[in-house]
Tab-separated table of C-alpha atoms and ligand atoms in Angstrom:
chain	number	residue	atom	x	y	z
A	93	UNK	CA	40.319	23.016	-7.303
A	94	UNK	CA	37.885	20.024	-7.194
A	95	UNK	CA	37.491	18.291	-10.592
A	96	UNK	CA	33.628	16.276	-11.068
A	97	UNK	CA	34.189	12.693	-12.985
A	98	UNK	CA	32.087	13.790	-15.874
A	99	UNK	CA	29.857	11.369	-15.103
A	100	UNK	CA	28.711	13.036	-11.990
A	101	UNK	CA	28.611	16.426	-13.197
A	102	UNK	CA	26.218	15.179	-16.157
A	103	UNK	CA	24.407	13.826	-13.587
A	104	UNK	CA	24.190	17.672	-12.000
A	105	UNK	CA	23.212	19.017	-15.143
A	106	UNK	CA	20.503	16.889	-15.682
A	107	UNK	CA	18.981	17.095	-12.328
A	108	UNK	CA	19.685	20.921	-12.326
A	109	UNK	CA	18.051	21.730	-16.243
A	110	UNK	CA	14.932	19.765	-14.006
A	111	UNK	CA	12.419	17.601	-16.310
A	112	UNK	CA	11.430	20.784	-19.036
A	113	UNK	CA	9.214	21.226	-21.837
A	114	UNK	CA	11.132	18.727	-23.872
A	115	UNK	CA	10.400	15.434	-22.460
A	116	UNK	CA	7.295	17.144	-20.815
A	117	UNK	CA	5.826	17.377	-24.636
A	118	UNK	CA	7.421	13.991	-25.602
A	119	UNK	CA	4.927	12.315	-22.626
A	120	UNK	CA	2.466	14.931	-23.721
A	121	UNK	CA	2.111	12.673	-27.094
A	122	UNK	CA	2.696	9.499	-26.052
A	123	UNK	CA	1.040	8.747	-22.977
A	124	UNK	CA	-3.461	9.518	-22.562
A	125	UNK	CA	-2.454	9.183	-18.774
A	126	UNK	CA	-0.305	12.721	-18.734
A	127	UNK	CA	-2.640	15.481	-19.024
A	128	UNK	CA	-5.355	13.610	-16.315
A	129	UNK	CA	-2.053	14.075	-13.275
A	130	UNK	CA	-2.858	16.337	-11.020
A	131	UNK	CA	0.696	18.726	-10.314
A	132	UNK	CA	1.307	17.334	-7.026
A	133	UNK	CA	1.177	14.263	-8.823
A	134	UNK	CA	3.209	15.171	-12.299
A	135	UNK	CA	5.628	17.421	-9.995
A	136	UNK	CA	6.823	13.574	-8.018
A	137	UNK	CA	6.912	11.926	-11.313
A	138	UNK	CA	9.024	14.719	-13.079
A	139	UNK	CA	11.357	14.282	-10.208
A	140	UNK	CA	11.481	10.364	-9.873
A	141	UNK	CA	11.164	10.186	-14.187
A	142	UNK	CA	14.646	12.533	-14.212
A	143	UNK	CA	16.404	11.143	-11.502
A	144	UNK	CA	16.350	7.669	-12.606
A	145	UNK	CA	17.050	9.156	-15.871
A	146	UNK	CA	20.844	10.102	-14.775
A	147	UNK	CA	21.563	7.428	-11.794
A	148	UNK	CA	20.338	4.580	-14.233
A	149	UNK	CA	22.713	2.836	-16.148
A	150	UNK	CA	21.038	1.922	-19.151
A	151	UNK	CA	22.461	-0.547	-21.713
A	152	UNK	CA	21.642	-0.555	-25.142
A	153	UNK	CA	21.532	-4.491	-26.894
A	154	UNK	CA	24.986	-4.674	-29.027
A	155	UNK	CA	24.600	-2.995	-32.109
A	156	UNK	CA	21.772	-1.020	-30.814
A	157	UNK	CA	21.917	2.092	-28.906
A	158	UNK	CA	20.130	3.719	-26.107
A	159	UNK	CA	18.749	7.545	-27.026
A	160	UNK	CA	17.380	10.722	-24.336
A	161	UNK	CA	14.171	9.692	-26.345
A	162	UNK	CA	13.631	5.742	-25.246
A	163	UNK	CA	15.085	7.004	-21.353
A	164	UNK	CA	12.376	9.069	-20.570
A	165	UNK	CA	9.260	7.314	-22.515
A	166	UNK	CA	10.713	3.648	-19.803
A	167	UNK	CA	11.914	6.450	-17.256
A	168	UNK	CA	8.524	8.517	-16.942
A	169	UNK	CA	6.187	4.999	-16.752
A	170	UNK	CA	8.451	3.510	-14.189
A	171	UNK	CA	7.614	6.324	-12.745
A	172	UNK	CA	4.026	6.890	-12.889
A	173	UNK	CA	3.634	3.663	-10.624
A	174	UNK	CA	5.701	5.417	-7.854
A	175	UNK	CA	3.885	8.807	-8.120
A	176	UNK	CA	1.935	7.900	-4.660
A	177	UNK	CA	4.314	5.813	-3.055
A	178	UNK	CA	7.380	6.534	-0.618
A	179	UNK	CA	10.847	8.015	-1.482
A	180	UNK	CA	13.599	4.886	-2.547
A	181	UNK	CA	11.260	2.587	-3.627
A	182	UNK	CA	13.450	1.738	-6.853
A	183	UNK	CA	16.414	1.352	-4.829
A	184	UNK	CA	17.964	-1.818	-6.503
A	185	UNK	CA	17.226	-0.110	-9.506
A	186	UNK	CA	20.771	0.285	-11.338
A	187	UNK	CA	20.968	-1.285	-14.613
A	188	UNK	CA	18.504	-0.768	-18.167
A	189	UNK	CA	19.549	-3.148	-21.094
A	190	UNK	CA	17.155	-2.318	-23.989
A	191	UNK	CA	17.293	-4.462	-27.170
A	192	UNK	CA	15.650	-3.004	-30.167
A	193	UNK	CA	12.964	-6.202	-30.612
A	194	UNK	CA	11.508	-8.964	-28.677
A	195	UNK	CA	14.157	-11.636	-27.806
A	196	UNK	CA	13.452	-15.515	-28.718
A	197	UNK	CA	15.476	-17.711	-26.011
A	198	UNK	CA	15.848	-20.586	-27.900
A	199	UNK	CA	17.318	-23.977	-25.981
A	200	UNK	CA	16.381	-24.983	-22.539
A	201	UNK	CA	15.126	-22.142	-20.348
A	202	UNK	CA	12.866	-22.336	-17.552
A	203	UNK	CA	9.949	-19.284	-16.999
A	204	UNK	CA	8.325	-21.178	-13.837
A	205	UNK	CA	10.386	-23.041	-10.577
A	206	UNK	CA	10.882	-26.354	-12.020
A	207	UNK	CA	8.786	-26.494	-15.273
A	208	UNK	CA	12.075	-26.847	-17.786
A	209	UNK	CA	11.061	-26.109	-21.660
A	210	UNK	CA	13.060	-25.506	-25.180
A	211	UNK	CA	9.444	-24.602	-26.928
A	212	UNK	CA	11.030	-20.790	-28.484
A	213	UNK	CA	10.118	-18.307	-26.389
A	214	UNK	CA	9.375	-14.822	-26.741
A	215	UNK	CA	10.520	-11.960	-23.804
A	216	UNK	CA	9.169	-8.639	-24.195
A	217	UNK	CA	10.622	-8.033	-20.762
A	218	UNK	CA	12.102	-9.511	-17.540
A	219	UNK	CA	13.166	-8.349	-14.046
A	220	UNK	CA	16.209	-9.988	-12.698
A	221	UNK	CA	16.162	-9.567	-8.493
A	222	UNK	CA	18.970	-6.835	-7.861
A	223	UNK	CA	19.306	-7.316	-10.726
A	224	UNK	CA	18.907	-5.661	-13.964
A	225	UNK	CA	15.605	-4.970	-15.980
A	226	UNK	CA	15.760	-5.444	-19.904
A	227	UNK	CA	12.917	-4.328	-22.305
A	228	UNK	CA	12.487	-5.228	-25.976
A	229	UNK	CA	11.509	-1.621	-27.540
A	230	UNK	CA	9.907	-2.135	-30.106
A	231	UNK	CA	7.560	-3.968	-27.766
A	232	UNK	CA	7.634	-0.267	-24.722
A	233	UNK	CA	6.610	1.604	-28.382
A	234	UNK	CA	3.851	-0.901	-29.249
A	235	UNK	CA	2.032	-0.726	-25.751
A	236	UNK	CA	2.563	2.832	-25.686
A	237	UNK	CA	0.615	3.364	-29.165
A	238	UNK	CA	-1.615	1.277	-28.268
A	239	UNK	CA	-2.686	2.225	-24.604
A	240	UNK	CA	-5.381	0.535	-23.266
A	241	UNK	CA	-5.860	-2.916	-23.692
A	242	UNK	CA	-4.225	-3.749	-20.323
A	243	UNK	CA	-0.498	-4.465	-21.835
A	244	UNK	CA	2.195	-2.278	-20.738
A	245	UNK	CA	5.802	-4.280	-20.393
A	246	UNK	CA	7.218	-1.177	-18.832
A	247	UNK	CA	4.594	-1.507	-16.030
A	248	UNK	CA	5.338	-4.872	-15.488
A	249	UNK	CA	8.421	-5.044	-15.160
A	250	UNK	CA	8.973	-2.491	-12.586
A	251	UNK	CA	5.781	-3.657	-10.663
A	252	UNK	CA	8.045	-7.129	-10.210
A	253	UNK	CA	10.711	-4.348	-8.982
A	254	UNK	CA	8.306	-3.567	-5.957
A	255	UNK	CA	7.480	-6.712	-5.332
A	256	UNK	CA	11.092	-7.945	-5.447
A	257	UNK	CA	12.023	-4.711	-2.807
A	258	UNK	CA	10.782	-7.636	0.137
A	259	UNK	CA	13.302	-10.358	-0.434
A	260	UNK	CA	10.559	-12.529	-2.293
A	261	UNK	CA	8.658	-12.121	-5.654
A	262	UNK	CA	5.334	-13.556	-4.584
A	263	UNK	CA	3.180	-11.033	-5.767
A	264	UNK	CA	2.827	-9.083	-1.869
A	265	UNK	CA	4.857	-5.696	-1.997
A	266	UNK	CA	5.291	-4.234	1.530
A	267	UNK	CA	2.260	-2.869	2.425
A	268	UNK	CA	3.095	-1.715	5.728
A	269	UNK	CA	0.041	-3.109	8.127
A	270	UNK	CA	-1.566	-6.594	8.998
A	271	UNK	CA	-5.270	-5.053	7.748
A	272	UNK	CA	-3.439	-4.094	4.802
A	273	UNK	CA	-1.686	-7.598	4.454
A	274	UNK	CA	-4.721	-9.302	4.764
A	275	UNK	CA	-7.129	-7.550	2.973
A	276	UNK	CA	-4.657	-7.691	-0.610
A	277	UNK	CA	-4.192	-11.317	0.526
A	278	UNK	CA	-8.194	-12.337	0.394
A	279	UNK	CA	-8.578	-11.080	-2.884
A	280	UNK	CA	-5.086	-11.234	-4.697
A	281	UNK	CA	-6.060	-14.852	-4.107
A	282	UNK	CA	-9.505	-14.855	-4.642
A	283	UNK	CA	-9.204	-13.334	-8.065
A	284	UNK	CA	-5.714	-15.686	-9.044
A	285	UNK	CA	-7.904	-18.362	-8.614
A	286	UNK	CA	-10.316	-17.403	-11.005
A	287	UNK	CA	-7.149	-16.792	-12.934
A	288	UNK	CA	-5.633	-20.073	-12.484
A	289	UNK	CA	-8.822	-21.988	-13.679
A	290	UNK	CA	-9.955	-20.053	-16.822
A	291	UNK	CA	-12.536	-17.347	-14.998
A	292	UNK	CA	-10.685	-14.861	-14.882
A	293	UNK	CA	-11.523	-11.280	-15.777
A	294	UNK	CA	-11.239	-10.828	-19.189
A	295	UNK	CA	-8.646	-7.553	-18.745
A	296	UNK	CA	-6.268	-9.325	-16.887
A	297	UNK	CA	-4.362	-10.997	-19.610
A	298	UNK	CA	-4.141	-15.221	-18.887
A	299	UNK	CA	-0.877	-15.103	-18.174
A	300	UNK	CA	-1.635	-13.482	-14.481
A	301	UNK	CA	-2.081	-17.620	-13.755
A	302	UNK	CA	1.859	-18.488	-14.590
A	303	UNK	CA	2.473	-17.406	-10.548
A	304	UNK	CA	1.369	-15.172	-7.064
A	305	UNK	CA	4.701	-12.989	-9.027
A	306	UNK	CA	2.957	-13.092	-12.285
A	307	UNK	CA	-0.866	-11.886	-11.033
A	308	UNK	CA	1.228	-8.720	-9.371
A	309	UNK	CA	2.431	-7.700	-11.917
A	310	UNK	CA	0.169	-8.278	-14.893
A	311	UNK	CA	-2.916	-6.760	-12.088
A	312	UNK	CA	-0.500	-3.742	-11.832
A	313	UNK	CA	-0.912	-2.811	-15.984
A	314	UNK	CA	-4.396	-3.472	-16.611
A	315	UNK	CA	-4.866	-1.224	-12.880
A	316	UNK	CA	-2.668	1.292	-15.149
A	317	UNK	CA	-3.429	1.108	-18.708
A	318	UNK	CA	-6.722	0.365	-18.572
A	319	UNK	CA	-8.105	0.904	-15.045
A	320	UNK	CA	-12.010	1.970	-15.629
A	321	UNK	CA	-12.170	-1.683	-17.178
A	322	UNK	CA	-10.214	-3.131	-14.488
A	323	UNK	CA	-12.911	-1.189	-12.183
A	324	UNK	CA	-15.625	-2.506	-14.113
A	325	UNK	CA	-14.655	-6.044	-14.293
A	326	UNK	CA	-12.971	-6.660	-10.379
A	327	UNK	CA	-13.752	-4.240	-8.118
A	328	UNK	CA	-11.516	-5.304	-5.739
A	329	UNK	CA	-8.492	-5.628	-7.340
A	330	UNK	CA	-9.183	-2.433	-7.894
A	331	UNK	CA	-9.553	-0.922	-4.376
A	332	UNK	CA	-6.995	-3.242	-2.830
A	333	UNK	CA	-3.405	-1.710	-6.037
A	334	UNK	CA	-5.476	1.456	-5.692
A	335	UNK	CA	-4.792	1.242	-1.771
A	336	UNK	CA	-1.038	0.283	-2.459
A	337	UNK	CA	-0.304	2.432	-4.685
A	338	UNK	CA	-1.951	5.636	-3.721
A	339	UNK	CA	-3.349	6.454	-6.915
A	340	UNK	CA	-7.044	5.741	-8.610
A	341	UNK	CA	-5.826	5.982	-12.205
A	342	UNK	CA	-9.534	5.385	-13.560
A	343	UNK	CA	-10.703	9.032	-11.471
A	344	UNK	CA	-8.213	10.092	-13.218
A	345	UNK	CA	-9.216	9.110	-17.080
A	346	UNK	CA	-12.927	10.289	-16.479
A	347	UNK	CA	-11.533	13.131	-15.495
B	542	ZN	ZN1	7.068	-11.363	-15.697
């Protein structure tokens, strides 16, 4: 006879139960990209999302509770990023901490290496190297409601996790071939420079100019949340992101 620990049994039951119609209905209601996925993409997304939901340790800020709806909403959007990528891209995502609302950091803090500020700073989310992802639930919901403005905190923080896979947060996720690195660096450096100079494409939040790591996270937000605008305003950047992510969200929107 073998006894399973409760957590293991809960995980097994969740995976064996499959994604199911309730989660599909929630995603269809909440995400306008949902209906644009082809069958293979949807199958892959559902598998990745369910694994995240089951394997991540979900923590709530004090006095708050993480509901299944929150887990599905966050997991499905995180899974969207990796639909066209190999397995294991979230192997370093162990904990997601959900806060009810935007956190405001008071006191001394540093957002950029070497620059310390004590202005109150709103934090919508954070991703720590080898550490947790933090998300403000009100922001997650607002981003889902206002899809198309190029802003999405879940995409932003999970893009940082992809960037961290090669050990450095430098705006370049693992790309494989020297040709892909060459093209990536040429395109991203050119657009990043425009953003820093105040001439970046409108669809990119100026926060992209903070450093190359933030550039990649903000560009990923535009790629998934306002793909047609990014393609129209900065086709080179759209193309290197489409090549990396292995998907064409602008084509999906118009299909
Ligand atoms: Zn960031």
